[in-house]
N, CA, C and O atoms as a printed pandas DataFrame, in Angstrom:
     atom_number atom_name residue_name chain_id  residue_number  x_coord  y_coord  z_coord
0              1         N          UNK        A               1   -4.907  -19.348   -3.802
1              2        CA          UNK        A               1   -4.368  -18.651   -2.633
2              3         C          UNK        A               1   -5.103  -19.156   -1.394
3              4         O          UNK        A               1   -6.333  -19.172   -1.352
4              5         N          UNK        A               2   -4.348  -19.561   -0.408
5              6        CA          UNK        A               2   -4.944  -20.075    0.829
6              7         C          UNK        A               2   -4.537  -19.178    1.996
7              8         O          UNK        A               2   -3.353  -18.921    2.213
8              9         N          UNK        A               3   -5.518  -18.713    2.732
9             10        CA          UNK        A               3   -5.245  -17.833    3.873
10            11         C          UNK        A               3   -5.551  -18.604    5.154
11            12         O          UNK        A               3   -6.586  -19.263    5.256
12            13         N          UNK        A               4   -4.644  -18.516    6.131
13            14        CA          UNK        A               4   -4.862  -19.178    7.399
14            15         C          UNK        A               4   -5.140  -18.135    8.476
15            16         O          UNK        A               4   -4.311  -17.263    8.737
16            17         N          UNK        A               5   -6.318  -18.233    9.100
17            18        CA          UNK        A               5   -6.691  -17.317   10.173
18            19         C          UNK        A               5   -7.058  -18.103   11.406
19            20         O          UNK        A               5   -8.014  -18.879   11.386
20            21         N          UNK        A               6   -6.315  -17.917   12.480
21            22        CA          UNK        A               6   -6.553  -18.609   13.752
22            23         C          UNK        A               6   -6.672  -20.114   13.537
23            24         O          UNK        A               6   -7.587  -20.744   14.068
24            25         N          UNK        A               7   -5.771  -20.687   12.775
25            26        CA          UNK        A               7   -5.762  -22.126   12.590
26            27         C          UNK        A               7   -6.738  -22.646   11.548
27            28         O          UNK        A               7   -6.720  -23.835   11.227
28            29         N          UNK        A               8   -7.584  -21.781   11.019
29            30        CA          UNK        A               8   -8.528  -22.199    9.983
30            31         C          UNK        A               8   -8.014  -21.795    8.625
31            32         O          UNK        A               8   -7.428  -20.725    8.466
32            33         N          UNK        A               9   -8.232  -22.648    7.646
33            34        CA          UNK        A               9   -7.763  -22.356    6.295
34            35         C          UNK        A               9   -8.936  -21.958    5.417
35            36         O          UNK        A               9   -9.994  -22.588    5.416
36            37         N          UNK        A              10   -8.706  -20.890    4.674
37            38        CA          UNK        A              10   -9.729  -20.426    3.759
38            39         C          UNK        A              10   -9.162  -20.412    2.344
39            40         O          UNK        A              10   -8.090  -19.859    2.099
40            41         N          UNK        A              11   -9.890  -21.024    1.418
41            42        CA          UNK        A              11   -9.470  -20.974    0.023
42            43         C          UNK        A              11  -10.171  -19.811   -0.653
43            44         O          UNK        A              11  -11.391  -19.670   -0.576
44            45         N          UNK        A              12   -9.385  -18.986   -1.313
45            46        CA          UNK        A              12   -9.958  -17.856   -2.040
46            47         C          UNK        A              12  -10.125  -18.207   -3.510
47            48         O          UNK        A              12   -9.275  -18.878   -4.095
48            49         N          UNK        A              13  -11.200  -17.762   -4.094
49            50        CA          UNK        A              13  -11.396  -17.975   -5.528
50            51         C          UNK        A              13  -10.374  -17.113   -6.278
51            52         O          UNK        A              13   -9.905  -16.108   -5.745
52            53         N          UNK        A              14  -10.025  -17.500   -7.511
53            54        CA          UNK        A              14   -9.036  -16.729   -8.286
54            55         C          UNK        A              14   -9.370  -15.245   -8.409
55            56         O          UNK        A              14   -8.484  -14.394   -8.330
56            57         N          UNK        A              15  -10.656  -14.940   -8.602
57            58        CA          UNK        A              15  -11.058  -13.540   -8.720
58            59         C          UNK        A              15  -10.766  -12.768   -7.441
59            60         O          UNK        A              15  -10.280  -11.638   -7.483
60            61         N          UNK        A              16  -11.067  -13.388   -6.301
61            62        CA          UNK        A              16  -10.819  -12.733   -5.016
62            63         C          UNK        A              16   -9.325  -12.568   -4.777
63            64         O          UNK        A              16   -8.875  -11.554   -4.244
64            65         N          UNK        A              17   -8.553  -13.594   -5.184
65            66        CA          UNK        A              17   -7.097  -13.513   -5.059
66            67         C          UNK        A              17   -6.563  -12.310   -5.832
67            68         O          UNK        A              17   -5.740  -11.549   -5.323
68            69         N          UNK        A              18   -7.039  -12.145   -7.068
69            70        CA          UNK        A              18   -6.613  -11.014   -7.893
70            71         C          UNK        A              18   -7.008   -9.708   -7.226
71            72         O          UNK        A              18   -6.236   -8.749   -7.228
72            73         N          UNK        A              19   -8.207   -9.665   -6.655
73            74        CA          UNK        A              19   -8.683   -8.449   -5.986
74            75         C          UNK        A              19   -7.772   -8.091   -4.809
75            76         O          UNK        A              19   -7.376   -6.937   -4.643
76            77         N          UNK        A              20   -7.448   -9.101   -3.994
77            78        CA          UNK        A              20   -6.582   -8.859   -2.831
78            79         C          UNK        A              20   -5.208   -8.373   -3.271
79            80         O          UNK        A              20   -4.647   -7.440   -2.696
80            81         N          UNK        A              21   -4.673   -9.034   -4.316
81            82        CA          UNK        A              21   -3.358   -8.655   -4.809
82            83         C          UNK        A              21   -3.398   -7.222   -5.344
83            84         O          UNK        A              21   -2.481   -6.437   -5.102
84            85         N          UNK        A              22   -4.465   -6.888   -6.072
85            86        CA          UNK        A              22   -4.609   -5.536   -6.610
86            87         C          UNK        A              22   -4.726   -4.505   -5.491
87            88         O          UNK        A              22   -4.155   -3.418   -5.572
88            89         N          UNK        A              23   -5.472   -4.859   -4.447
89            90        CA          UNK        A              23   -5.645   -3.937   -3.326
90            91         C          UNK        A              23   -4.312   -3.686   -2.640
91            92         O          UNK        A              23   -3.987   -2.544   -2.316
92            93         N          UNK        A              24   -3.527   -4.755   -2.412
93            94        CA          UNK        A              24   -2.221   -4.612   -1.787
94            95         C          UNK        A              24   -1.305   -3.740   -2.657
95            96         O          UNK        A              24   -0.614   -2.852   -2.157
96            97         N          UNK        A              25   -1.315   -4.011   -3.965
97            98        CA          UNK        A              25   -0.473   -3.234   -4.893
98            99         C          UNK        A              25   -0.876   -1.764   -4.893
99           100         O          UNK        A              25   -0.028   -0.872   -4.854
100          101         N          UNK        A              26   -2.202   -1.525   -4.938
101          102        CA          UNK        A              26   -2.697   -0.148   -4.931
102          103         C          UNK        A              26   -2.338    0.573   -3.647
103          104         O          UNK        A              26   -1.967    1.746   -3.667
104          105         N          UNK        A              27   -2.450   -0.133   -2.528
105          106        CA          UNK        A              27   -2.123    0.457   -1.239
106          107         C          UNK        A              27   -0.649    0.830   -1.171
107          108         O          UNK        A              27   -0.291    1.919   -0.725
108          109         N          UNK        A              28    0.199   -0.085   -1.619
109          110        CA          UNK        A              28    1.638    0.179   -1.642
110          111         C          UNK        A              28    1.974    1.369   -2.525
111          112         O          UNK        A              28    2.796    2.216   -2.174
112          113         N          UNK        A              29    1.311    1.414   -3.694
113          114        CA          UNK        A              29    1.539    2.514   -4.621
114          115         C          UNK        A              29    1.113    3.833   -3.996
115          116         O          UNK        A              29    1.821    4.834   -4.094
116          117         N          UNK        A              30   -0.056    3.827   -3.348
117          118        CA          UNK        A              30   -0.570    5.032   -2.710
118          119         C          UNK        A              30    0.369    5.511   -1.612
119          120         O          UNK        A              30    0.607    6.712   -1.488
120          121         N          UNK        A              31    0.910    4.587   -0.808
121          122        CA          UNK        A              31    1.833    4.947    0.254
122          123         C          UNK        A              31    3.103    5.570   -0.320
123          124         O          UNK        A              31    3.592    6.585    0.176
124          125         N          UNK        A              32    3.629    4.942   -1.379
125          126        CA          UNK        A              32    4.842    5.462   -2.006
126          127         C          UNK        A              32    4.611    6.859   -2.564
127          128         O          UNK        A              32    5.433    7.757   -2.377
128          129         N          UNK        A              33    3.487    7.033   -3.250
129          130        CA          UNK        A              33    3.143    8.338   -3.824
130          131         C          UNK        A              33    2.990    9.381   -2.724
131          132         O          UNK        A              33    3.492   10.499   -2.842
132          133         N          UNK        A              34    2.295    9.008   -1.659
133          134        CA          UNK        A              34    2.096    9.935   -0.543
134          135         C          UNK        A              34    3.409   10.357    0.078
135          136         O          UNK        A              34    3.615   11.536    0.369
136          137         N          UNK        A              35    4.306    9.391    0.286
137          138        CA          UNK        A              35    5.613    9.689    0.876
138          139         C          UNK        A              35    6.381   10.610   -0.069
139          140         O          UNK        A              35    7.011   11.572    0.373
140          141         N          UNK        A              36    6.329   10.319   -1.362
141          142        CA          UNK        A              36    7.028   11.150   -2.346
142          143         C          UNK        A              36    6.515   12.587   -2.321
143          144         O          UNK        A              36    7.299   13.536   -2.332
144          145         N          UNK        A              37    5.187   12.737   -2.286
145          146        CA          UNK        A              37    4.594   14.072   -2.260
146          147         C          UNK        A              37    5.011   14.819   -0.999
147          148         O          UNK        A              37    5.341   16.004   -1.054
148          149         N          UNK        A              38    4.995   14.128    0.134
149          150        CA          UNK        A              38    5.402   14.762    1.389
150          151         C          UNK        A              38    6.853   15.220    1.329
151          152         O          UNK        A              38    7.188   16.316    1.777
152          153         N          UNK        A              39    7.727   14.351    0.759
153          154        CA          UNK        A              39    9.123   14.713    0.615
154          155         C          UNK        A              39    9.288   15.952   -0.224
155          156         O          UNK        A              39   10.011   16.875    0.152
156          157         N          UNK        A              40    8.619   15.980   -1.367
157          158        CA          UNK        A              40    8.719   17.133   -2.268
158          159         C          UNK        A              40    8.208   18.388   -1.599
159          160         O          UNK        A              40    8.814   19.452   -1.731
160          161         N          UNK        A              41    7.092   18.282   -0.878
161          162        CA          UNK        A              41    6.524   19.450   -0.191
162          163         C          UNK        A              41    7.486   19.964    0.878
163          164         O          UNK        A              41    7.693   21.172    1.002
164          165         N          UNK        A              42    8.070   19.055    1.643
165          166        CA          UNK        A              42    9.010   19.461    2.687
166          167         C          UNK        A              42   10.225   20.140    2.068
167          168         O          UNK        A              42   10.718   21.142    2.586
168          169         N          UNK        A              43   10.703   19.588    0.958
169          170        CA          UNK        A              43   11.861   20.157    0.276
170          171         C          UNK        A              43   11.539   21.565   -0.235
171          172         O          UNK        A              43   12.353   22.480   -0.105
172          173         N          UNK        A              44   10.360   21.728   -0.810
173          174        CA          UNK        A              44    9.967   23.040   -1.336
174          175         C          UNK        A              44    9.798   24.059   -0.207
175          176         O          UNK        A              44   10.190   25.217   -0.352
176          177         N          UNK        A              45    9.226   23.639    0.897
177          178        CA          UNK        A              45    9.060   24.528    2.037
178          179         C          UNK        A              45   10.420   24.980    2.570
179          180         O          UNK        A              45   10.618   26.155    2.880
180          181         N          UNK        A              46   11.342   24.037    2.669
181          182        CA          UNK        A              46   12.695   24.355    3.141
182          183         C          UNK        A              46   13.340   25.333    2.178
183          184         O          UNK        A              46   13.975   26.296    2.608
184          185         N          UNK        A              47   13.187   25.098    0.865
185          186        CA          UNK        A              47   13.793   25.989   -0.131
186          187         C          UNK        A              47   13.204   27.382   -0.016
187          188         O          UNK        A              47   13.935   28.369   -0.101
188          189         N          UNK        A              48   11.902   27.480    0.175
189          190        CA          UNK        A              48   11.259   28.789    0.316
190          191         C          UNK        A              48   11.752   29.493    1.576
191          192         O          UNK        A              48   12.065   30.684    1.558
192          193         N          UNK        A              49   11.815   28.746    2.655
193          194        CA          UNK        A              49   12.169   29.350    3.955
194          195         C          UNK        A              49   13.597   29.855    3.949
195          196         O          UNK        A              49   13.880   30.945    4.448
196          197         N          UNK        A              50   14.516   29.047    3.373
197          198        CA          UNK        A              50   15.912   29.432    3.418
198          199         C          UNK        A              50   16.378   30.121    2.135
199          200         O          UNK        A              50   17.575   30.330    1.938
200          201         N          UNK        A              51   15.432   30.471    1.267
201          202        CA          UNK        A              51   15.759   31.224    0.068
202          203         C          UNK        A              51   16.771   30.553   -0.829
203          204         O          UNK        A              51   17.695   31.209   -1.309
204          205         N          UNK        A              52   16.620   29.226   -1.074
205          206        CA          UNK        A              52   17.578   28.505   -1.898
206          207         C          UNK        A              52   17.351   28.886   -3.368
207          208         O          UNK        A              52   18.054   28.392   -4.249
């Protein structure tokens, strides 16, 4: 994996590449989970408020 920052190229070792990929995946998963939880909470609040 090669990263370019301000015209400079940096080669990442395979371990670091895996770490970055894992971090990105974990972050995406956390965002999705957070959004899902917020949606469910909003839905439950609406149901409670309007007596569904």
